[in-house]
């Protein structure tokens, strides 16, 4: 806490209060998921793309992937895969045939249809940090296990910020709730505190079915309506190298059958669970992801699938994972090239290795977020709030990341580089001539309120002005905004009957004991 | 100083000591200016490029630029420009004809020929922060006017880091030295502390001639050798809107006559000294820059010229300049497209508005440095050490920026995305199969020492390891590295006779009174 002496906290608090306008804690950009307008950055030549594709195919043909789920094994055997115990091999012709069935674009529609998001094409969407077991904020000044209240507060940030377009897994794991019923309480919180696209962990049949049912209830949908188009999604991780486990595959198949969104993200750290060479790590990641997409397409031709990348490197001196590195950036761009080769939507992440929301956290996170833009990513997980390689969720980091995400949204607005006569502004330049300034002229007055990105966290005052306002460093300013948002948070509207039905479902499932925890 | 309690400083000091290996304070990347290998990011269509070009040409043809220097006016009049008082108009045919004489690539060779840099093509070079009047470090914890010692320390950092390829202006203005002789003392320091390409401020004939003579002496060159190819450079700024002042033009012409490097960088803040629309601000910036290039080409056909961009926006609520914004990034990319259209080398910058080396400083600086990469910039000024919109130089920020610069150099290394059989690594994947890990295998052992970027400042330990090491935030770790580098700094070798000749020159010019300060 030496970072935040009490006096500063109070002075910052006043600054926070001063920021309020018209009931809003901050002035933020409207809900408007950005469109990717630039050519992606593509390090690989066509030959390079083919070499990685060929590598992925040879892994599937010659080495095989272990599927620990026997139901999945039977489905793959029937479809013509070569099964040897739990090892599954499949030929590239079969793989490409099933990949061709997957849509290149799909829509996820939450209980609030105005918050529907498109996955694929040139659509980009940001999600909150997901699944850290621990929490850190400036007031605590230390790392602590997550609680339901911390999880609720991070869900409130996820709902509050218009630059957060979908809600991933638990923004922090509330370990104060027993694992058997945790999914019930958190999904109740998630579905009442937010009205954005929700996610189900594939951690056993009961949890998956409970979450799908709660999402169905939240939208007031019949079962038929729920299954008519994707309303939610799951994300599964392979157990690298080359393995898919029982519960992940179970959830994957359950959501496929009910036509929900499917994202598969191998976690291939080069030098640890994958080759030390990035091309090999990407090829392995693709092999692990593509065979899951094949399984989904066998179960439901046309199932909504996206492949994720989590290929980074480890510190070869300590074995510690590294994030937001040059290797991470290029692996993400390379995966983007292959995702376009396979015509599949892509998911990447906003990540860092830093333990606190300082300079390192922001250059690592900026690297990973710009790589998401450069790679043409459609879903960006962990885009706000991630620290310590995903082991810590931080509200200050969440606020800081949202400032960067808003800047990315503005960066992608073509109005910024319009070149019509009004933008070239020759008459304005002529009117000012060789002296004077542009502040007062009509051309400026007509545009100044919307001409430039307006930050809510960045402090653009000069040093003296910044010092007079308390000399507050970025994470502390973020802390005050966090407190203000929580203090002023209003839940999105929900029909009382639906809220009651959700509560009844949670109560009934708790009385039945929730989900088994002996796996 | 609440950011740095004494105990932490000591523990960090130990950490700093532990970092030393073989006399080196840190393990850094070797001298190796990066090559731009990616397609630039190009927001403008061909029509957009032409619209901005046409705007710039019409500014030169219809509005004109004020040249306050009468010698320049006569040269431009003789060459066929339309002169009205101090207003100069020139037709696009004449402009394009003279621009065609400028080389698309040139070399700057300092006293150490191993530190020669190429400006143009796909060559990228980073320079230190230049010209802040003030200094901030974590130990002081406040903003103070620059001194010679602070300037010397920042010059030592500029020499120490291999990712700094040229030395710009004074890394901080040493206001404790009288302005009449400041250039003599700082150039003596710069030429003895560093052996990299040096710069002369265009602040009056005496200063410019003194600096050129001292650079000539530092290389042991005859006058003929000095003028045979560029050994140094100047950077001039127009007085936006649409004006070039007397001393800047004087220095520009003096260096052109002696075949030295010429960089012209308009400082066009959209909404203040340029139109509120980025396309207009870029068009105005180009008009101001291109007419200076024309002047140089009239004086010396083939003169080594580069155009700079410093187009950013102001906060329209306060008028404060903003840096590293989405508008700054796109303006830099747009200028890059136009620089390629004119076949001229380009200079951009590493900038931020933040007042301290915190998260905001690093997302703003990351934005500007990635924009430099995306725009195809050949010279990146202020790439390390800049705070408060250029009003503060900070050694901690310098160290933090060098970590980012090294990551950019690694990012641009094609070895990272090689896709040969050794990189696809099918045999390695086969050998590990569905279990185990890649740490121990030969494929990893053969490559792990060079496979990944190795940071010198980023802390990749987990939270507990980081806490056990003192729980030190990034700027404080940077502070300890700064202290260690200064404590262990060794000047590059210089012939005693040359050092004596430099000292004699400084002594003589001081005895003559140095340069007048009444301008």
Coordinates of C-alpha atoms in Angstrom, one line a residue, chain A residues 2-3 5 8 21 27 37-44 48 51-52 55 58-59 62-66 87 136 138 141-143 241-243 270-280 284 313-317 319-320 322 324-327 329-330 333-334 353 355-360 362-364 366-367 370 374 388 392 400 403-404 407 410-412 416-419 422-426 429-430 432-439 443-444 447-448 451-454 457-464 466 473-475 477, chain B residues 2-3 5 8 21 27 37-44 48 51-52 55 58-59 62-66 87 136 138 141-143 241-243 270-280 284 313-317 319-320 322 324-327 329-330 333-334 353 355-360 362-364 366-367 370 374 388 392 400 403-404 407 410-412 416-419 422-426 429-430 432-439 443-444 447-448 451-454 457-464 466 473-475 477:
Chain A
X2 CA 3.0 2.3 0.0
X3 CA 1.8 3.1 -3.5
X5 CA -0.9 6.9 1.0
X8 CA -3.7 10.8 -1.9
X21 CA -21.5 14.1 -15.3
X27 CA -17.8 9.7 -20.1
X37 CA -10.5 -2.2 -41.3
X38 CA -6.7 -2.7 -41.8
X39 CA -5.0 -5.5 -43.7
X40 CA -3.8 -7.9 -41.0
X41 CA -0.1 -8.1 -40.3
X42 CA 1.1 -11.3 -42.0
X43 CA 4.6 -12.4 -41.2
X44 CA 4.2 -15.7 -43.1
X48 CA 5.0 -20.5 -44.6
X51 CA 4.2 -25.4 -44.1
X52 CA 2.4 -24.9 -40.8
X55 CA 2.7 -29.7 -40.0
X58 CA 0.8 -34.5 -40.3
X59 CA 0.3 -34.3 -36.5
X62 CA 0.8 -39.5 -38.1
X63 CA 0.9 -38.8 -34.4
X64 CA -2.7 -38.4 -33.4
X65 CA -4.5 -36.7 -30.5
X66 CA -5.7 -38.5 -27.4
X87 CA -5.4 -42.1 -29.7
X136 CA -5.5 -7.8 -6.1
X138 CA -4.6 -1.1 -4.5
X141 CA -2.3 -4.0 -1.7
X142 CA -1.9 -7.8 -1.7
X143 CA -3.0 -11.0 -3.5
X241 CA 0.6 -31.8 -25.8
X242 CA -2.0 -33.5 -28.0
X243 CA -4.8 -34.4 -25.5
X270 CA 6.6 -22.9 -26.6
X271 CA 9.5 -24.8 -24.9
X272 CA 7.2 -26.4 -22.3
X273 CA 4.0 -28.0 -23.7
X274 CA 5.0 -27.3 -27.4
X275 CA 8.1 -27.0 -29.5
X276 CA 10.5 -24.2 -28.6
X277 CA 10.1 -22.9 -32.2
X278 CA 7.0 -20.8 -32.7
X279 CA 6.1 -22.4 -36.0
X280 CA 6.0 -25.8 -34.3
X284 CA 0.6 -28.2 -32.7
X313 CA 6.8 -18.7 -24.7
X314 CA 8.4 -19.5 -21.3
X315 CA 11.4 -17.9 -19.6
X316 CA 13.9 -20.6 -20.4
X317 CA 15.9 -19.7 -17.3
X319 CA 10.3 -21.9 -16.9
X320 CA 7.9 -19.1 -16.0
X322 CA 5.7 -15.0 -20.5
X324 CA 2.7 -10.1 -24.4
X325 CA 6.2 -10.9 -25.8
X326 CA 7.4 -10.5 -29.4
X327 CA 7.0 -14.3 -29.7
X329 CA 2.6 -11.3 -30.9
X330 CA 4.0 -13.1 -33.9
X333 CA -0.4 -13.1 -36.2
X334 CA 0.7 -16.4 -37.6
X353 CA 3.1 -11.5 -16.9
X355 CA 2.1 -8.8 -11.1
X356 CA 0.8 -5.3 -10.5
X357 CA -0.8 -2.7 -12.8
X358 CA 2.4 -0.8 -13.6
X359 CA 4.4 0.1 -16.7
X360 CA 5.3 -3.5 -17.5
X362 CA 0.7 -2.0 -19.8
X363 CA 3.5 -2.6 -22.4
X364 CA 2.8 -6.3 -22.2
X366 CA -0.6 -3.3 -25.2
X367 CA 1.6 -5.7 -27.2
X370 CA -2.3 -4.8 -30.7
X374 CA -3.1 -7.1 -36.2
X388 CA 0.2 -12.4 -13.2
X392 CA -4.8 -12.4 -10.6
X400 CA -6.6 0.8 -17.3
X403 CA -8.9 3.0 -21.6
X404 CA -6.7 1.1 -24.1
X407 CA -8.5 3.8 -27.9
X410 CA -11.3 4.9 -31.9
X411 CA -8.2 3.8 -33.8
X412 CA -10.5 1.5 -36.0
X416 CA -10.3 9.5 -38.3
X417 CA -8.6 9.3 -41.7
X418 CA -11.3 10.7 -44.0
X419 CA -9.9 12.8 -46.8
X422 CA -13.9 19.1 -45.5
X423 CA -11.1 17.1 -43.9
X424 CA -8.3 18.4 -46.1
X425 CA -9.7 21.8 -45.0
X426 CA -7.9 24.0 -47.5
X429 CA -5.9 26.6 -43.6
X430 CA -6.3 29.6 -45.9
X432 CA -5.7 31.1 -40.7
X433 CA -2.8 31.6 -43.1
X434 CA 0.7 32.1 -41.7
X435 CA -0.3 33.4 -38.3
X436 CA -2.9 32.8 -35.6
X437 CA -4.4 29.4 -34.6
X438 CA -7.2 27.1 -35.4
X439 CA -8.9 27.0 -32.0
X443 CA -14.1 24.5 -39.0
X444 CA -12.8 23.7 -35.5
X447 CA -16.0 19.5 -35.0
X448 CA -14.1 19.8 -31.7
X451 CA -12.9 15.2 -33.4
X452 CA -10.6 13.4 -31.0
X453 CA -10.6 10.5 -28.6
X454 CA -11.6 11.7 -25.1
X457 CA -8.4 7.8 -17.2
X458 CA -5.4 9.3 -19.0
X459 CA -4.3 12.5 -17.4
X460 CA -3.2 15.0 -20.0
X461 CA -2.6 17.9 -17.6
X462 CA 0.9 19.3 -17.5
X463 CA 3.1 18.3 -14.5
X464 CA 2.1 21.2 -12.4
X466 CA -1.2 16.9 -12.3
X473 CA -0.3 7.8 -10.6
X474 CA -2.5 5.8 -13.1
X475 CA -3.4 2.8 -11.0
X477 CA -6.7 7.1 -10.5
Chain B
X2 CA 6.1 7.4 -1.6
X3 CA 6.6 5.2 -4.6
X5 CA 10.4 3.4 0.5
X8 CA 12.7 -1.4 -1.1
X21 CA 27.2 -10.6 -15.4
X27 CA 22.3 -8.6 -20.6
X37 CA 10.0 -6.5 -42.6
X38 CA 6.2 -6.1 -42.5
X39 CA 3.9 -4.3 -45.0
X40 CA 3.2 -0.9 -43.4
X41 CA -0.2 -0.3 -42.0
X42 CA -1.9 2.0 -44.7
X43 CA -5.3 3.5 -43.7
X44 CA -5.4 5.6 -46.9
X48 CA -6.8 9.3 -50.1
X51 CA -6.2 14.0 -51.8
X52 CA -3.6 14.8 -49.1
X55 CA -4.0 19.5 -50.4
X58 CA -2.5 23.6 -53.1
X59 CA -1.2 25.0 -49.8
X62 CA -2.3 29.1 -53.4
X63 CA -1.5 30.0 -49.8
X64 CA 2.3 29.9 -49.5
X65 CA 4.7 29.5 -46.7
X66 CA 6.5 32.4 -44.9
X87 CA 5.4 34.6 -48.5
X136 CA 12.5 13.8 -13.2
X138 CA 12.3 8.5 -8.7
X141 CA 10.5 12.4 -6.9
X142 CA 9.9 15.9 -8.5
X143 CA 10.4 17.9 -11.7
X241 CA 1.1 27.3 -39.3
X242 CA 3.0 27.8 -42.5
X243 CA 6.2 29.5 -41.4
X270 CA -4.6 19.3 -34.9
X271 CA -7.1 21.8 -33.6
X272 CA -4.3 24.3 -32.5
X273 CA -1.6 25.0 -35.2
X274 CA -3.3 22.8 -37.8
X275 CA -6.9 21.8 -38.9
X276 CA -8.9 19.8 -36.4
X277 CA -9.2 17.1 -39.1
X278 CA -6.2 14.7 -39.3
X279 CA -6.0 14.7 -43.1
X280 CA -5.8 18.5 -43.1
X284 CA -0.3 21.1 -43.8
X313 CA -4.1 16.3 -31.3
X314 CA -4.9 18.6 -28.4
X315 CA -7.4 17.9 -25.6
X316 CA -10.2 20.2 -26.9
X317 CA -11.4 20.8 -23.4
X319 CA -6.0 22.7 -25.2
X320 CA -3.4 20.5 -23.7
X322 CA -2.0 14.7 -26.4
X324 CA 0.3 8.4 -28.4
X325 CA -3.4 8.8 -29.1
X326 CA -5.3 6.9 -31.9
X327 CA -5.2 10.2 -33.9
X329 CA -1.1 6.7 -34.6
X330 CA -3.1 7.2 -37.7
X333 CA 0.7 6.0 -40.6
X334 CA -0.8 8.5 -43.1
X353 CA 1.5 12.9 -22.3
X355 CA 4.0 13.0 -16.2
X356 CA 5.5 10.0 -14.5
X357 CA 6.7 6.5 -15.8
X358 CA 3.5 4.7 -15.0
X359 CA 0.9 2.7 -16.9
X360 CA -0.4 5.6 -18.9
X362 CA 3.7 3.0 -21.3
X363 CA 0.4 2.6 -23.2
X364 CA 0.9 6.0 -24.8
X366 CA 3.7 1.8 -26.9
X367 CA 1.1 3.3 -29.2
X370 CA 4.1 0.7 -32.7
X374 CA 3.6 0.5 -38.7
X388 CA 5.1 15.2 -20.1
X392 CA 10.5 16.1 -18.8
X400 CA 11.6 1.2 -19.5
X403 CA 12.9 -2.7 -22.8
X404 CA 10.1 -2.0 -25.3
X407 CA 11.2 -6.2 -27.9
X410 CA 13.2 -9.0 -31.6
X411 CA 9.6 -8.6 -33.1
X412 CA 11.3 -7.6 -36.4
X416 CA 11.0 -15.8 -35.0
X417 CA 8.6 -17.0 -37.7
X418 CA 10.8 -19.4 -39.7
X419 CA 8.9 -22.4 -41.0
X422 CA 13.4 -27.8 -37.9
X423 CA 10.9 -25.1 -36.9
X424 CA 7.8 -27.1 -37.6
X425 CA 9.6 -29.7 -35.5
X426 CA 7.4 -32.7 -36.3
X429 CA 6.4 -33.3 -31.4
X430 CA 6.4 -37.0 -32.3
X432 CA 7.0 -36.0 -26.9
X433 CA 3.7 -37.5 -28.1
X434 CA 0.6 -37.2 -25.9
X435 CA 2.4 -36.9 -22.6
X436 CA 5.5 -35.3 -21.1
X437 CA 7.0 -31.9 -22.0
X438 CA 9.5 -30.3 -24.3
X439 CA 11.8 -28.9 -21.6
X443 CA 15.3 -29.9 -30.0
X444 CA 14.7 -27.5 -27.1
X447 CA 17.8 -23.7 -29.1
X448 CA 16.6 -22.5 -25.6
X451 CA 14.8 -19.0 -28.8
X452 CA 13.1 -16.2 -27.0
X453 CA 13.4 -12.5 -26.1
X454 CA 15.2 -12.2 -22.8
X457 CA 13.7 -5.1 -16.8
X458 CA 10.4 -7.1 -17.1
X459 CA 9.9 -9.2 -14.1
X460 CA 8.3 -12.6 -15.1
X461 CA 8.4 -14.1 -11.6
X462 CA 5.1 -15.1 -10.1
X463 CA 3.6 -12.9 -7.5
X464 CA 5.2 -14.7 -4.6
X466 CA 8.2 -11.0 -7.1
X473 CA 7.2 -1.9 -9.3
X474 CA 8.7 -1.3 -12.7
X475 CA 9.9 2.3 -12.4
X477 CA 13.5 -1.6 -10.9

